[in-house]
Amino acid sequence: QVQLVESGGGLVQAGGSLRLSCAASGRTFSSYNMAWFRQAPGKEREFVAYITWLGGSPVYADSVKGRFTISRDNAKNTLYLQMNSLKPEDTAVYYCAATEKWKLFTSTPTNYNSWGPGTQVTVSS
């Protein structure tokens, strides 16, 4: 399995921006489709964004569409999430996750078999 570590979280005012990174090690990063999920206190983990192993076909949750952008750099073994126009309801722990490249798109957390420890994003009003 690939090992994942997120970074870039923090405290930001509403309307601000953050860029999350997810560094991968171990198995070949380009063998995996990647996704971002988030989990707010007392809520279930929810899908945020997805990108294929080649860096194409991004998929976004309706709640972040037009504000967040997922991207990856396979040469740097890194996944990114650019978050703009942040809202207080974006406050959560953000996780990156990996699934094998032969699998079709899924937004179900249980279909991803590698996870990072998460990074906290807090948006103040």
Short mmCIF file of N, CA, C and O in Angstrom, two decimals:
data_model
loop_
_atom_site.label_atom_id
_atom_site.label_comp_id
_atom_site.label_asym_id
_atom_site.label_seq_id
_atom_site.Cartn_x
_atom_site.Cartn_y
_atom_site.Cartn_z
N GLN A 1 0.83 -1.20 0.00
CA GLN A 1 0.00 0.00 0.00
C GLN A 1 0.86 1.25 0.00
O GLN A 1 2.02 1.21 0.39
N VAL A 2 0.29 2.32 -0.46
CA VAL A 2 0.97 3.61 -0.44
C VAL A 2 0.73 4.29 0.91
O VAL A 2 -0.35 4.16 1.49
N GLN A 3 1.74 4.99 1.41
CA GLN A 3 1.60 5.74 2.66
C GLN A 3 1.34 7.21 2.32
O GLN A 3 1.98 7.76 1.41
N LEU A 4 0.41 7.82 3.05
CA LEU A 4 -0.04 9.17 2.74
C LEU A 4 0.06 10.07 3.97
O LEU A 4 -0.27 9.64 5.08
N VAL A 5 0.49 11.31 3.76
CA VAL A 5 0.55 12.29 4.85
C VAL A 5 0.07 13.64 4.32
O VAL A 5 0.67 14.19 3.38
N GLU A 6 -0.97 14.18 4.96
CA GLU A 6 -1.51 15.47 4.57
C GLU A 6 -0.80 16.61 5.29
O GLU A 6 -0.26 16.43 6.38
N SER A 7 -0.84 17.79 4.68
CA SER A 7 -0.32 19.01 5.31
C SER A 7 -1.03 20.21 4.70
O SER A 7 -1.73 20.08 3.69
N GLY A 8 -0.86 21.37 5.34
CA GLY A 8 -1.40 22.60 4.79
C GLY A 8 -2.66 23.10 5.46
O GLY A 8 -3.17 24.17 5.10
N GLY A 9 -3.18 22.35 6.41
CA GLY A 9 -4.38 22.80 7.11
C GLY A 9 -4.07 23.97 8.03
O GLY A 9 -2.91 24.34 8.24
N GLY A 10 -5.12 24.57 8.58
CA GLY A 10 -4.93 25.67 9.50
C GLY A 10 -6.21 26.43 9.73
O GLY A 10 -7.30 25.97 9.39
N LEU A 11 -6.07 27.61 10.34
CA LEU A 11 -7.20 28.49 10.63
C LEU A 11 -7.23 29.62 9.62
O LEU A 11 -6.21 30.28 9.37
N VAL A 12 -8.39 29.84 9.02
CA VAL A 12 -8.54 30.89 8.00
C VAL A 12 -9.90 31.53 8.16
O VAL A 12 -10.85 30.89 8.62
N GLN A 13 -9.99 32.80 7.79
CA GLN A 13 -11.29 33.50 7.84
C GLN A 13 -12.14 33.10 6.65
O GLN A 13 -11.63 32.72 5.59
N ALA A 14 -13.43 33.23 6.82
CA ALA A 14 -14.36 32.97 5.72
C ALA A 14 -13.97 33.84 4.52
O ALA A 14 -13.65 35.02 4.67
N GLY A 15 -14.02 33.21 3.34
CA GLY A 15 -13.62 33.90 2.13
C GLY A 15 -12.17 33.70 1.77
O GLY A 15 -11.75 34.05 0.66
N GLY A 16 -11.40 33.15 2.68
CA GLY A 16 -9.98 32.94 2.45
C GLY A 16 -9.69 31.66 1.68
O GLY A 16 -10.61 30.96 1.23
N SER A 17 -8.41 31.36 1.55
CA SER A 17 -7.96 30.21 0.77
C SER A 17 -6.92 29.40 1.56
O SER A 17 -6.20 29.94 2.39
N LEU A 18 -6.87 28.13 1.25
CA LEU A 18 -5.84 27.22 1.74
C LEU A 18 -5.51 26.24 0.65
O LEU A 18 -6.36 25.91 -0.18
N ARG A 19 -4.28 25.75 0.68
CA ARG A 19 -3.87 24.69 -0.24
C ARG A 19 -3.38 23.50 0.57
O ARG A 19 -2.38 23.61 1.28
N LEU A 20 -4.08 22.40 0.46
CA LEU A 20 -3.68 21.17 1.12
C LEU A 20 -2.78 20.36 0.21
O LEU A 20 -2.96 20.36 -1.01
N SER A 21 -1.83 19.66 0.82
CA SER A 21 -0.97 18.73 0.10
C SER A 21 -1.06 17.36 0.74
O SER A 21 -1.35 17.23 1.93
N CYS A 22 -0.82 16.36 -0.06
CA CYS A 22 -0.79 14.97 0.41
C CYS A 22 0.43 14.31 -0.21
O CYS A 22 0.46 14.08 -1.42
N ALA A 23 1.42 14.03 0.62
CA ALA A 23 2.66 13.41 0.15
C ALA A 23 2.53 11.90 0.23
O ALA A 23 2.13 11.35 1.26
N ALA A 24 2.89 11.22 -0.87
CA ALA A 24 2.78 9.77 -0.95
C ALA A 24 4.16 9.14 -0.95
O ALA A 24 5.11 9.69 -1.52
N SER A 25 4.26 7.97 -0.34
CA SER A 25 5.51 7.21 -0.35
C SER A 25 5.17 5.73 -0.36
O SER A 25 4.04 5.31 -0.10
N GLY A 26 6.16 4.92 -0.63
CA GLY A 26 5.95 3.49 -0.66
C GLY A 26 5.70 3.01 -2.08
O GLY A 26 6.59 3.05 -2.91
N ARG A 27 4.49 2.59 -2.36
CA ARG A 27 4.15 2.12 -3.69
C ARG A 27 4.12 3.28 -4.68
O ARG A 27 4.10 4.44 -4.32
N THR A 28 4.12 2.97 -5.96
CA THR A 28 4.12 3.98 -7.02
C THR A 28 2.86 4.82 -6.98
O THR A 28 1.75 4.30 -7.15
N PHE A 29 3.04 6.12 -6.77
CA PHE A 29 1.91 7.03 -6.63
C PHE A 29 1.02 7.01 -7.85
O PHE A 29 -0.21 7.06 -7.74
N SER A 30 1.61 6.89 -9.03
CA SER A 30 0.82 6.93 -10.26
C SER A 30 0.02 5.66 -10.49
O SER A 30 -0.68 5.54 -11.50
N SER A 31 0.09 4.72 -9.58
CA SER A 31 -0.74 3.51 -9.67
C SER A 31 -2.10 3.69 -9.03
O SER A 31 -2.91 2.76 -9.02
N TYR A 32 -2.36 4.89 -8.51
CA TYR A 32 -3.56 5.10 -7.72
C TYR A 32 -4.39 6.28 -8.21
O TYR A 32 -3.85 7.34 -8.54
N ASN A 33 -5.70 6.08 -8.23
CA ASN A 33 -6.62 7.19 -8.27
C ASN A 33 -6.70 7.76 -6.86
O ASN A 33 -6.59 7.02 -5.88
N MET A 34 -6.87 9.07 -6.76
CA MET A 34 -6.80 9.72 -5.46
C MET A 34 -8.05 10.54 -5.17
O MET A 34 -8.74 11.01 -6.10
N ALA A 35 -8.32 10.75 -3.89
CA ALA A 35 -9.48 11.55 -3.50
C ALA A 35 -9.20 12.28 -2.20
O ALA A 35 -8.29 11.93 -1.44
N TRP A 36 -9.98 13.32 -1.99
CA TRP A 36 -10.03 14.03 -0.72
C TRP A 36 -11.40 13.79 -0.09
O TRP A 36 -12.43 13.84 -0.78
N PHE A 37 -11.37 13.53 1.21
CA PHE A 37 -12.58 13.42 2.02
C PHE A 37 -12.45 14.38 3.19
O PHE A 37 -11.36 14.88 3.47
N ARG A 38 -13.54 14.62 3.88
CA ARG A 38 -13.48 15.43 5.09
C ARG A 38 -14.50 14.91 6.10
O ARG A 38 -15.48 14.27 5.73
N GLN A 39 -14.21 15.21 7.35
CA GLN A 39 -15.10 14.78 8.42
C GLN A 39 -15.18 15.86 9.48
O GLN A 39 -14.16 16.23 10.08
N ALA A 40 -16.38 16.38 9.67
CA ALA A 40 -16.64 17.38 10.69
C ALA A 40 -17.07 16.68 11.98
O ALA A 40 -17.55 15.54 11.93
N PRO A 41 -16.91 17.32 13.12
CA PRO A 41 -17.29 16.69 14.39
C PRO A 41 -18.75 16.25 14.38
O PRO A 41 -19.65 17.01 14.00
N GLY A 42 -18.98 15.00 14.78
CA GLY A 42 -20.33 14.48 14.86
C GLY A 42 -20.94 14.09 13.53
O GLY A 42 -22.11 13.71 13.48
N LYS A 43 -20.17 14.18 12.46
CA LYS A 43 -20.71 13.85 11.13
C LYS A 43 -19.91 12.72 10.51
O LYS A 43 -18.78 12.43 10.90
N GLU A 44 -20.50 12.10 9.50
CA GLU A 44 -19.82 11.04 8.78
C GLU A 44 -18.77 11.63 7.83
O GLU A 44 -18.86 12.78 7.42
N ARG A 45 -17.79 10.80 7.48
CA ARG A 45 -16.79 11.22 6.52
C ARG A 45 -17.47 11.39 5.16
O ARG A 45 -18.21 10.52 4.71
N GLU A 46 -17.19 12.52 4.50
CA GLU A 46 -17.85 12.79 3.22
C GLU A 46 -16.84 13.05 2.12
O GLU A 46 -15.75 13.58 2.35
N PHE A 47 -17.24 12.69 0.92
CA PHE A 47 -16.42 12.88 -0.28
C PHE A 47 -16.31 14.36 -0.61
O PHE A 47 -17.29 15.10 -0.50
N VAL A 48 -15.11 14.76 -1.04
CA VAL A 48 -14.87 16.14 -1.45
C VAL A 48 -14.50 16.22 -2.93
O VAL A 48 -15.12 16.95 -3.69
N ALA A 49 -13.46 15.47 -3.33
CA ALA A 49 -12.98 15.57 -4.71
C ALA A 49 -12.18 14.32 -5.06
O ALA A 49 -11.65 13.63 -4.19
N TYR A 50 -12.09 14.06 -6.38
CA TYR A 50 -11.45 12.84 -6.89
C TYR A 50 -10.69 13.18 -8.16
O TYR A 50 -11.10 14.07 -8.94
N ILE A 51 -9.58 12.45 -8.39
CA ILE A 51 -8.81 12.63 -9.61
C ILE A 51 -8.22 11.28 -10.01
O ILE A 51 -7.86 10.47 -9.15
N THR A 52 -8.15 11.03 -11.31
CA THR A 52 -7.61 9.75 -11.76
C THR A 52 -6.09 9.72 -11.66
O THR A 52 -5.44 10.74 -11.43
N TRP A 53 -5.52 8.54 -11.89
CA TRP A 53 -4.07 8.36 -11.75
C TRP A 53 -3.30 9.21 -12.76
O TRP A 53 -2.16 9.58 -12.52
N LEU A 54 -3.97 9.54 -13.89
CA LEU A 54 -3.33 10.38 -14.90
C LEU A 54 -3.54 11.87 -14.65
O LEU A 54 -2.99 12.70 -15.37
N GLY A 55 -4.35 12.20 -13.66
CA GLY A 55 -4.60 13.60 -13.38
C GLY A 55 -5.80 14.17 -14.11
O GLY A 55 -5.99 15.38 -14.14
N GLY A 56 -6.64 13.30 -14.65
CA GLY A 56 -7.80 13.78 -15.37
C GLY A 56 -9.10 13.45 -14.67
O GLY A 56 -9.12 12.93 -13.56
N SER A 57 -10.22 13.79 -15.39
CA SER A 57 -11.57 13.43 -14.94
C SER A 57 -11.86 13.80 -13.49
O SER A 57 -12.35 12.97 -12.72
N PRO A 58 -11.58 15.03 -13.08
CA PRO A 58 -11.88 15.39 -11.69
C PRO A 58 -13.39 15.36 -11.42
O PRO A 58 -14.19 15.69 -12.30
N VAL A 59 -13.72 14.96 -10.21
CA VAL A 59 -15.10 14.92 -9.74
C VAL A 59 -15.15 15.67 -8.41
O VAL A 59 -14.26 15.49 -7.57
N TYR A 60 -16.18 16.48 -8.24
CA TYR A 60 -16.32 17.27 -7.02
C TYR A 60 -17.68 17.07 -6.39
O TYR A 60 -18.69 16.89 -7.08
N ALA A 61 -17.70 17.16 -5.07
CA ALA A 61 -18.98 17.23 -4.38
C ALA A 61 -19.66 18.55 -4.73
O ALA A 61 -18.98 19.56 -4.95
N ASP A 62 -20.97 18.53 -4.78
CA ASP A 62 -21.70 19.75 -5.13
C ASP A 62 -21.37 20.90 -4.19
O ASP A 62 -21.34 22.07 -4.61
N SER A 63 -21.10 20.58 -2.94
CA SER A 63 -20.87 21.62 -1.93
C SER A 63 -19.56 22.38 -2.16
O SER A 63 -19.39 23.48 -1.60
N VAL A 64 -18.64 21.83 -2.95
CA VAL A 64 -17.35 22.49 -3.16
C VAL A 64 -17.10 22.85 -4.62
O VAL A 64 -16.10 23.51 -4.93
N LYS A 65 -18.00 22.45 -5.49
CA LYS A 65 -17.82 22.69 -6.91
C LYS A 65 -17.69 24.19 -7.19
O LYS A 65 -18.47 24.99 -6.68
N GLY A 66 -16.68 24.55 -7.98
CA GLY A 66 -16.45 25.95 -8.30
C GLY A 66 -15.57 26.67 -7.30
O GLY A 66 -15.13 27.80 -7.55
N ARG A 67 -15.32 26.06 -6.15
CA ARG A 67 -14.47 26.68 -5.11
C ARG A 67 -13.18 25.90 -4.88
O ARG A 67 -12.15 26.49 -4.58
N PHE A 68 -13.24 24.58 -5.00
CA PHE A 68 -12.08 23.72 -4.74
C PHE A 68 -11.57 23.15 -6.06
O PHE A 68 -12.35 22.89 -6.98
N THR A 69 -10.25 22.93 -6.11
CA THR A 69 -9.63 22.31 -7.28
C THR A 69 -8.66 21.23 -6.82
O THR A 69 -7.75 21.51 -6.03
N ILE A 70 -8.86 20.02 -7.34
CA ILE A 70 -7.95 18.91 -7.03
C ILE A 70 -6.95 18.79 -8.17
O ILE A 70 -7.28 18.97 -9.34
N SER A 71 -5.71 18.48 -7.81
CA SER A 71 -4.67 18.27 -8.82
C SER A 71 -3.61 17.34 -8.24
O SER A 71 -3.63 17.05 -7.05
N ARG A 72 -2.71 16.88 -9.09
CA ARG A 72 -1.63 16.00 -8.63
C ARG A 72 -0.40 16.22 -9.47
O ARG A 72 -0.49 16.63 -10.64
N ASP A 73 0.74 15.91 -8.87
CA ASP A 73 2.02 15.94 -9.57
C ASP A 73 2.66 14.59 -9.34
O ASP A 73 3.23 14.34 -8.27
N ASN A 74 2.58 13.72 -10.33
CA ASN A 74 3.11 12.36 -10.15
C ASN A 74 4.62 12.35 -10.02
O ASN A 74 5.19 11.46 -9.39
N ALA A 75 5.29 13.33 -10.61
CA ALA A 75 6.75 13.40 -10.48
C ALA A 75 7.17 13.72 -9.05
O ALA A 75 8.26 13.34 -8.60
N LYS A 76 6.29 14.43 -8.32
CA LYS A 76 6.58 14.80 -6.93
C LYS A 76 5.83 13.93 -5.93
O LYS A 76 5.89 14.16 -4.73
N ASN A 77 5.09 12.94 -6.44
CA ASN A 77 4.32 12.04 -5.57
C ASN A 77 3.41 12.81 -4.62
O ASN A 77 3.30 12.51 -3.42
N THR A 78 2.74 13.82 -5.15
CA THR A 78 1.95 14.71 -4.30
C THR A 78 0.58 15.00 -4.91
O THR A 78 0.48 15.25 -6.11
N LEU A 79 -0.42 14.99 -4.05
CA LEU A 79 -1.79 15.36 -4.39
C LEU A 79 -2.07 16.71 -3.73
O LEU A 79 -1.58 16.99 -2.63
N TYR A 80 -2.88 17.53 -4.40
CA TYR A 80 -3.20 18.85 -3.88
C TYR A 80 -4.71 19.08 -3.84
O TYR A 80 -5.47 18.48 -4.60
N LEU A 81 -5.11 20.00 -2.96
CA LEU A 81 -6.47 20.50 -2.95
C LEU A 81 -6.41 22.00 -2.70
O LEU A 81 -6.09 22.43 -1.59
N GLN A 82 -6.68 22.78 -3.74
CA GLN A 82 -6.75 24.24 -3.61
C GLN A 82 -8.17 24.60 -3.19
O GLN A 82 -9.12 24.27 -3.90
N MET A 83 -8.28 25.27 -2.07
CA MET A 83 -9.59 25.61 -1.52
C MET A 83 -9.73 27.13 -1.47
O MET A 83 -8.98 27.80 -0.76
N ASN A 84 -10.66 27.66 -2.24
CA ASN A 84 -10.92 29.09 -2.29
C ASN A 84 -12.31 29.40 -1.76
O ASN A 84 -13.15 28.51 -1.66
N SER A 85 -12.56 30.66 -1.45
CA SER A 85 -13.87 31.11 -0.96
C SER A 85 -14.37 30.20 0.16
O SER A 85 -15.52 29.74 0.15
N LEU A 86 -13.51 29.96 1.12
CA LEU A 86 -13.85 29.03 2.20
C LEU A 86 -15.00 29.55 3.05
O LEU A 86 -15.15 30.76 3.25
N LYS A 87 -15.80 28.61 3.52
CA LYS A 87 -16.97 28.90 4.35
C LYS A 87 -16.83 28.20 5.70
O LYS A 87 -16.14 27.17 5.79
N PRO A 88 -17.48 28.70 6.72
CA PRO A 88 -17.42 28.01 8.02
C PRO A 88 -17.83 26.54 7.93
O PRO A 88 -17.27 25.70 8.65
N GLU A 89 -18.75 26.22 7.05
CA GLU A 89 -19.19 24.83 6.92
C GLU A 89 -18.15 23.93 6.26
O GLU A 89 -18.33 22.71 6.19
N ASP A 90 -17.04 24.50 5.79
CA ASP A 90 -15.93 23.70 5.28
C ASP A 90 -15.03 23.20 6.42
O ASP A 90 -14.10 22.43 6.18
N THR A 91 -15.26 23.66 7.63
CA THR A 91 -14.46 23.25 8.77
C THR A 91 -14.58 21.75 8.99
O THR A 91 -15.68 21.20 9.10
N ALA A 92 -13.43 21.07 9.01
CA ALA A 92 -13.39 19.61 9.14
C ALA A 92 -11.93 19.16 9.16
O ALA A 92 -11.02 19.95 8.89
N VAL A 93 -11.76 17.88 9.46
CA VAL A 93 -10.47 17.24 9.21
C VAL A 93 -10.51 16.71 7.78
O VAL A 93 -11.46 16.03 7.39
N TYR A 94 -9.49 17.05 7.02
CA TYR A 94 -9.41 16.66 5.61
C TYR A 94 -8.43 15.50 5.46
O TYR A 94 -7.31 15.55 5.99
N TYR A 95 -8.86 14.47 4.72
CA TYR A 95 -8.07 13.27 4.50
C TYR A 95 -7.85 13.05 3.01
O TYR A 95 -8.77 13.25 2.21
N CYS A 96 -6.65 12.60 2.64
CA CYS A 96 -6.46 12.10 1.29
C CYS A 96 -6.53 10.57 1.34
O CYS A 96 -6.25 9.95 2.37
N ALA A 97 -6.95 10.00 0.23
CA ALA A 97 -7.16 8.56 0.16
C ALA A 97 -6.81 8.05 -1.22
O ALA A 97 -6.93 8.79 -2.21
N ALA A 98 -6.40 6.79 -1.29
CA ALA A 98 -5.96 6.18 -2.54
C ALA A 98 -6.74 4.91 -2.84
O ALA A 98 -7.07 4.15 -1.91
N THR A 99 -6.99 4.69 -4.12
CA THR A 99 -7.59 3.44 -4.57
C THR A 99 -6.91 3.05 -5.87
O THR A 99 -6.40 3.90 -6.60
N GLU A 100 -6.89 1.75 -6.17
CA GLU A 100 -6.15 1.27 -7.34
C GLU A 100 -6.65 1.90 -8.64
O GLU A 100 -7.86 2.14 -8.79
N LYS A 101 -5.76 2.13 -9.59
CA LYS A 101 -6.11 2.89 -10.78
C LYS A 101 -7.10 2.17 -11.68
O LYS A 101 -7.75 2.80 -12.53
N TRP A 102 -7.23 0.84 -11.54
CA TRP A 102 -8.15 0.12 -12.39
C TRP A 102 -9.61 0.23 -11.93
O TRP A 102 -10.53 -0.15 -12.65
N LYS A 103 -9.81 0.77 -10.73
CA LYS A 103 -11.17 0.90 -10.22
C LYS A 103 -11.84 2.14 -10.80
O LYS A 103 -11.21 3.17 -11.03
N LEU A 104 -13.14 2.03 -11.02
CA LEU A 104 -13.91 3.17 -11.49
C LEU A 104 -14.11 4.17 -10.35
O LEU A 104 -13.93 3.84 -9.17
N PHE A 105 -14.55 5.38 -10.69
CA PHE A 105 -14.78 6.40 -9.68
C PHE A 105 -15.76 5.91 -8.61
O PHE A 105 -16.77 5.28 -8.90
N THR A 106 -15.43 6.23 -7.37
CA THR A 106 -16.33 5.96 -6.26
C THR A 106 -16.18 7.07 -5.22
O THR A 106 -15.08 7.57 -5.00
N SER A 107 -17.27 7.43 -4.59
CA SER A 107 -17.25 8.43 -3.51
C SER A 107 -17.44 7.76 -2.15
O SER A 107 -17.59 8.44 -1.14
N THR A 108 -17.41 6.43 -2.13
CA THR A 108 -17.62 5.68 -0.90
C THR A 108 -16.30 5.47 -0.19
O THR A 108 -15.40 4.85 -0.75
N PRO A 109 -16.16 5.94 1.03
CA PRO A 109 -14.88 5.84 1.74
C PRO A 109 -14.35 4.41 1.86
O PRO A 109 -13.14 4.20 1.80
N THR A 110 -15.24 3.44 2.01
CA THR A 110 -14.78 2.07 2.23
C THR A 110 -14.11 1.47 0.99
O THR A 110 -13.46 0.43 1.08
N ASN A 111 -14.26 2.11 -0.16
CA ASN A 111 -13.61 1.63 -1.38
C ASN A 111 -12.18 2.14 -1.53
O ASN A 111 -11.52 1.81 -2.52
N TYR A 112 -11.73 2.95 -0.60
CA TYR A 112 -10.36 3.45 -0.60
C TYR A 112 -9.58 2.69 0.47
O TYR A 112 -10.04 2.58 1.60
N ASN A 113 -8.41 2.19 0.12
CA ASN A 113 -7.70 1.32 1.06
C ASN A 113 -6.45 1.93 1.66
O ASN A 113 -5.78 1.27 2.46
N SER A 114 -6.12 3.16 1.31
CA SER A 114 -5.00 3.85 1.96
C SER A 114 -5.46 5.25 2.34
O SER A 114 -6.04 5.95 1.50
N TRP A 115 -5.14 5.64 3.56
CA TRP A 115 -5.58 6.93 4.10
C TRP A 115 -4.43 7.62 4.82
O TRP A 115 -3.60 6.96 5.43
N GLY A 116 -4.44 8.95 4.77
CA GLY A 116 -3.53 9.72 5.60
C GLY A 116 -4.16 9.96 6.96
O GLY A 116 -5.34 9.66 7.17
N PRO A 117 -3.40 10.53 7.89
CA PRO A 117 -3.91 10.79 9.24
C PRO A 117 -4.83 12.00 9.32
O PRO A 117 -5.53 12.17 10.33
N GLY A 118 -4.83 12.84 8.28
CA GLY A 118 -5.73 13.99 8.26
C GLY A 118 -5.05 15.28 8.66
O GLY A 118 -4.04 15.29 9.36
N THR A 119 -5.63 16.40 8.20
CA THR A 119 -5.17 17.73 8.58
C THR A 119 -6.40 18.59 8.87
O THR A 119 -7.37 18.56 8.12
N GLN A 120 -6.34 19.37 9.95
CA GLN A 120 -7.49 20.15 10.39
C GLN A 120 -7.58 21.45 9.60
O GLN A 120 -6.60 22.19 9.47
N VAL A 121 -8.78 21.73 9.11
CA VAL A 121 -9.08 23.01 8.48
C VAL A 121 -10.20 23.66 9.28
O VAL A 121 -11.27 23.05 9.47
N THR A 122 -9.96 24.87 9.75
CA THR A 122 -10.96 25.60 10.52
C THR A 122 -11.21 26.95 9.85
O THR A 122 -10.26 27.71 9.63
N VAL A 123 -12.47 27.21 9.52
CA VAL A 123 -12.84 28.45 8.86
C VAL A 123 -13.70 29.26 9.83
O VAL A 123 -14.78 28.81 10.23
N SER A 124 -13.22 30.44 10.19
CA SER A 124 -13.95 31.28 11.13
C SER A 124 -14.86 32.25 10.38
O SER A 124 -14.54 32.70 9.28
N SER A 125 -15.97 32.57 11.02
CA SER A 125 -16.94 33.47 10.37
C SER A 125 -16.65 34.93 10.70
O SER A 125 -15.83 35.24 11.53
#
